[in-house]
Amino acid sequence: MAEWFSDVWNAVIGFVSMLGIRDLLDILIVGFLIYKAGNLLRETRAVQLVKGIVIFVAMYVAAKLLELDTLSFVLSIVVNYGAIALIIVFQPELRSMLEKVGRNKIFSKLMRGEGGEEAESEHRAALKQLIRAVMNMSRTRTGALIVFEMQTMLGDIINTGTVINADIKQDLIQNIFFNKAPLHDGAVIIRNFRLHAAGCFLPLSQNHDISRDLGTRHRAALGISENSDALALVVSEETGIISVMHNGQMTRDLGEEDLSIILEKYLLTAEDDAKPVNIKALLSRKKNGKN
């Protein structure tokens, strides 16, 4: 066994020694791109379609080897037009993947503005105002949908509503979502720690696993979190339960402390600090006394 490992290692060393620096760089870049593409696909339903494509290609190769002419002919036609079909089928996933690639720190716009400690103090005060409004609406069972714009700009969503561009104030938020107010049915968009727009329409989630007990607000919040890196907050009109959606994941039944932890981590943390992918994991770490 030792000799076999030695032979394999020597073969690898021999192969690498035949390659130049440019060849090694080429292989590393291709491997990195394949790895990143796999991570992007794994986060979407496209991974199931990729499995289907692999099975389909295997069938085509088997038909060729077994000389099944009719099956090979049918599969070859499908292959010829398959690229166009894949673009149509994968359109939502392709858009999501390209948006994630575009969220690079070099190209992205920071949600939090510059200004040092004074700006951070103002941002914390604004979040406290918002959290008070959310907790009050939860107690009175006032339905609400609030979206925090992160690096993906939501200009197309904002255009569906009414631009307010006001400071974040508890009374203003509660007035917007008062059930007799004209803008209460839509979403409020928070941009740069300001109430930028209200009455905005969001794309509904296409996830068929969502509980039927959840209404349009929850589906809309999940939809925007699936199509962007936005953080969406929902107050249920029926139960008063507070939920947060991010990256297509929903975390429900949040209290004031939980909400404060989530908003501070996602909205006040410096860009060079990693944002958590899983909100439940973030809350678990905080409650266990870990940073």
XYZ file of C-alpha atoms in Angstrom:
291
model
C 0.000 0.000 0.000
C 2.863 2.372 0.856
C 4.436 1.705 -2.542
C 1.119 2.503 -4.280
C 0.838 5.847 -2.505
C 4.460 6.571 -3.357
C 3.852 5.814 -7.034
C 0.762 8.039 -7.095
C 2.651 10.868 -5.383
C 5.571 10.564 -7.795
C 3.142 10.614 -10.730
C 1.509 13.789 -9.391
C 4.894 15.451 -8.850
C 5.965 14.446 -12.342
C 2.790 15.892 -13.867
C 3.121 19.153 -11.950
C 6.787 19.493 -12.914
C 5.777 19.320 -16.584
C 3.464 22.328 -16.152
C 4.583 25.909 -16.244
C 3.508 28.671 -13.883
C 0.972 29.888 -16.453
C -0.566 26.405 -16.715
C -0.838 26.085 -12.937
C -2.411 29.526 -12.701
C -4.877 28.572 -15.437
C -5.891 25.384 -13.594
C -6.258 27.193 -10.259
C -8.465 29.906 -11.762
C -10.707 27.365 -13.504
C -10.958 25.305 -10.315
C -11.861 28.405 -8.286
C -14.547 29.424 -10.796
C -16.049 25.921 -10.747
C -16.048 25.961 -6.938
C -17.759 29.370 -6.753
C -20.301 28.370 -9.410
C -21.090 25.252 -7.401
C -21.662 27.336 -4.249
C -23.976 29.716 -6.107
C -25.968 26.848 -7.615
C -26.207 25.044 -4.269
C -28.102 28.008 -2.803
C -30.859 27.784 -5.439
C -33.313 25.251 -6.806
C -31.131 25.143 -9.946
C -29.051 22.391 -8.355
C -31.931 19.969 -8.963
C -32.058 20.966 -12.615
C -28.309 20.440 -12.924
C -28.748 16.890 -11.640
C -31.385 16.353 -14.316
C -29.025 17.655 -17.001
C -26.285 15.261 -15.866
C -28.698 12.339 -16.109
C -29.848 13.522 -19.537
C -26.254 13.762 -20.837
C -25.504 10.286 -19.479
C -28.538 8.947 -21.387
C -27.307 10.612 -24.579
C -23.807 9.113 -24.228
C -25.278 5.668 -23.469
C -27.558 5.873 -26.517
C -24.563 6.695 -28.708
C -22.498 3.831 -27.321
C -25.359 1.347 -27.685
C -26.131 2.663 -31.202
C -29.767 3.427 -30.394
C -30.268 5.579 -33.465
C -33.811 6.807 -32.816
C -33.122 7.781 -29.203
C -29.831 9.395 -30.200
C -31.596 11.421 -32.901
C -34.268 12.678 -30.493
C -31.720 13.518 -27.810
C -29.465 15.298 -30.323
C -32.352 17.606 -31.295
C -32.974 18.397 -27.658
C -29.246 19.093 -27.144
C -29.150 21.489 -30.121
C -31.952 23.637 -28.717
C -31.212 22.936 -25.081
C -29.071 26.020 -24.529
C -31.957 28.354 -25.341
C -34.320 26.316 -23.187
C -31.874 26.395 -20.269
C -31.576 30.181 -20.419
C -35.356 30.435 -20.188
C -35.690 27.850 -17.413
C -32.729 29.156 -15.388
C -33.598 32.839 -15.854
C -34.403 33.552 -12.173
C -31.338 31.606 -11.000
C -29.039 33.243 -13.561
C -30.228 36.670 -12.475
C -29.698 35.799 -8.828
C -26.202 34.441 -9.523
C -25.164 37.532 -11.467
C -26.482 39.776 -8.697
C -24.437 37.864 -6.125
C -21.329 38.218 -8.287
C -22.047 41.944 -8.527
C -22.127 42.288 -4.739
C -18.350 42.417 -4.660
C -16.951 44.900 -2.167
C -15.114 46.710 -4.968
C -18.314 47.491 -6.858
C -20.917 47.534 -4.116
C -22.265 50.584 -2.335
C -22.173 50.493 1.438
C -25.538 50.831 3.048
C -24.136 52.594 6.072
C -22.797 56.030 5.351
C -19.447 57.502 6.359
C -19.105 59.851 9.280
C -17.404 57.949 12.098
C -18.794 57.728 15.615
C -21.339 60.511 15.147
C -22.939 58.766 12.161
C -22.947 55.417 13.987
C -24.649 57.024 16.978
C -27.352 58.447 14.705
C -27.818 55.062 13.042
C -28.229 53.324 16.395
C -30.791 55.917 17.454
C -32.707 55.379 14.203
C -32.738 51.603 14.740
C -34.063 52.072 18.278
C -36.915 54.160 16.892
C -37.682 51.458 14.339
C -37.536 48.626 16.881
C -39.946 50.477 19.197
C -42.364 50.935 16.317
C -42.116 47.247 15.378
C -42.708 46.085 18.962
C -45.734 48.387 19.281
C -47.164 47.117 16.001
C -46.594 43.564 17.190
C -48.570 44.241 20.390
C -51.441 45.880 18.475
C -51.259 43.298 15.667
C -50.700 45.922 13.013
C -49.399 44.322 9.830
C -46.094 45.715 8.563
C -43.476 44.957 5.915
C -40.101 46.716 6.099
C -37.195 46.086 3.707
C -33.612 47.168 4.390
C -31.674 47.823 1.203
C -28.177 46.378 1.437
C -25.727 46.196 -1.478
C -28.246 45.278 -4.171
C -29.990 48.494 -5.171
C -33.803 48.313 -5.118
C -34.573 51.162 -7.497
C -37.088 49.128 -9.511
C -38.941 48.273 -6.278
C -38.857 51.877 -5.066
C -40.388 53.045 -8.359
C -43.553 51.066 -7.537
C -44.193 53.108 -4.381
C -44.038 56.655 -3.070
C -40.727 58.283 -2.185
C -40.736 59.764 1.341
C -37.041 60.284 2.156
C -37.701 60.974 5.843
C -35.911 60.279 9.108
C -36.738 57.001 10.820
C -39.249 57.923 13.517
C -41.431 55.607 15.580
C -44.666 57.580 15.062
C -44.109 57.941 11.307
C -43.609 54.192 10.825
C -46.724 53.379 12.848
C -48.744 55.949 10.900
C -47.637 54.461 7.569
C -48.844 50.993 8.578
C -52.080 52.159 10.244
C -54.746 50.066 8.518
C -56.610 53.129 7.258
C -53.502 54.768 5.790
C -53.205 54.731 1.964
C -49.698 53.191 1.967
C -50.184 50.517 4.625
C -50.532 47.586 2.202
C -47.120 48.025 0.580
C -43.557 47.729 1.843
C -41.394 50.447 3.355
C -37.864 50.607 1.935
C -35.072 51.692 4.290
C -32.073 53.144 2.416
C -29.038 54.625 4.181
C -30.932 54.635 7.495
C -33.785 56.716 6.113
C -37.414 55.922 5.284
C -36.831 56.197 1.562
C -40.139 54.934 0.137
C -43.477 53.407 1.185
C -46.297 51.530 -0.513
C -43.817 49.508 -2.605
C -44.730 46.219 -4.293
C -42.375 43.260 -3.893
C -41.974 40.078 -5.971
C -43.694 37.100 -4.349
C -41.643 34.041 -3.482
C -41.930 31.045 -5.818
C -41.080 28.652 -2.990
C -43.887 26.090 -2.862
C -42.818 24.841 0.575
C -44.044 27.988 2.331
C -46.754 27.273 4.874
C -50.254 28.158 3.726
C -50.775 29.886 7.057
C -48.439 32.668 5.917
C -49.974 35.519 3.960
C -48.908 37.812 1.147
C -46.600 39.919 3.340
C -44.495 36.902 4.259
C -44.367 35.679 0.650
C -43.362 39.141 -0.541
C -40.646 39.400 2.130
C -39.255 35.996 1.158
C -39.442 36.974 -2.504
C -37.286 40.097 -2.090
C -34.800 38.153 0.061
C -34.510 35.507 -2.674
C -33.943 38.075 -5.419
C -31.513 40.343 -3.552
C -29.398 40.569 -0.411
C -32.036 42.733 1.290
C -33.142 42.070 4.856
C -36.949 41.985 5.159
C -38.964 42.341 8.377
C -42.623 41.338 8.748
C -45.166 41.899 11.511
C -48.108 39.537 11.164
C -51.505 41.197 11.191
C -53.174 38.007 12.454
C -50.784 36.992 15.243
C -48.414 39.921 15.818
C -45.461 37.550 15.320
C -42.275 39.254 14.085
C -40.319 37.517 11.318
C -37.106 38.341 9.470
C -36.180 37.066 6.002
C -32.709 37.002 4.496
C -31.147 34.958 1.709
C -34.451 33.127 1.185
C -34.564 31.964 4.820
C -37.228 32.901 7.356
C -36.712 33.315 11.107
C -39.958 33.709 13.066
C -41.194 34.595 16.553
C -38.527 37.191 17.309
C -38.431 39.296 20.448
C -37.046 42.784 20.972
C -33.574 41.547 21.924
C -33.434 39.193 18.936
C -34.466 41.968 16.574
C -31.860 44.315 17.993
C -29.100 41.716 17.560
C -30.055 41.018 13.940
C -30.384 44.635 12.846
C -27.166 45.741 14.530
C -25.210 42.849 13.002
C -26.493 43.318 9.461
C -26.786 47.097 9.356
C -24.104 48.432 11.688
C -21.293 45.905 11.260
C -18.375 47.161 9.211
C -18.132 45.798 5.682
C -14.844 44.011 6.360
C -16.536 41.952 9.090
C -18.252 38.852 7.756
C -22.044 38.940 7.820
C -23.668 35.734 9.088
C -25.458 33.603 6.531
C -27.843 32.018 9.014
C -29.777 34.303 11.372
C -30.698 31.432 13.691
C -27.001 30.603 14.091
C -26.282 34.275 14.874
C -28.922 34.370 17.618
C -27.704 31.071 19.044
C -24.128 32.347 19.278
C -25.231 35.581 20.959
C -27.364 33.781 23.531
C -24.483 31.427 24.299
C -22.237 34.408 24.999
C -20.168 34.123 21.823
C -19.383 36.940 19.375
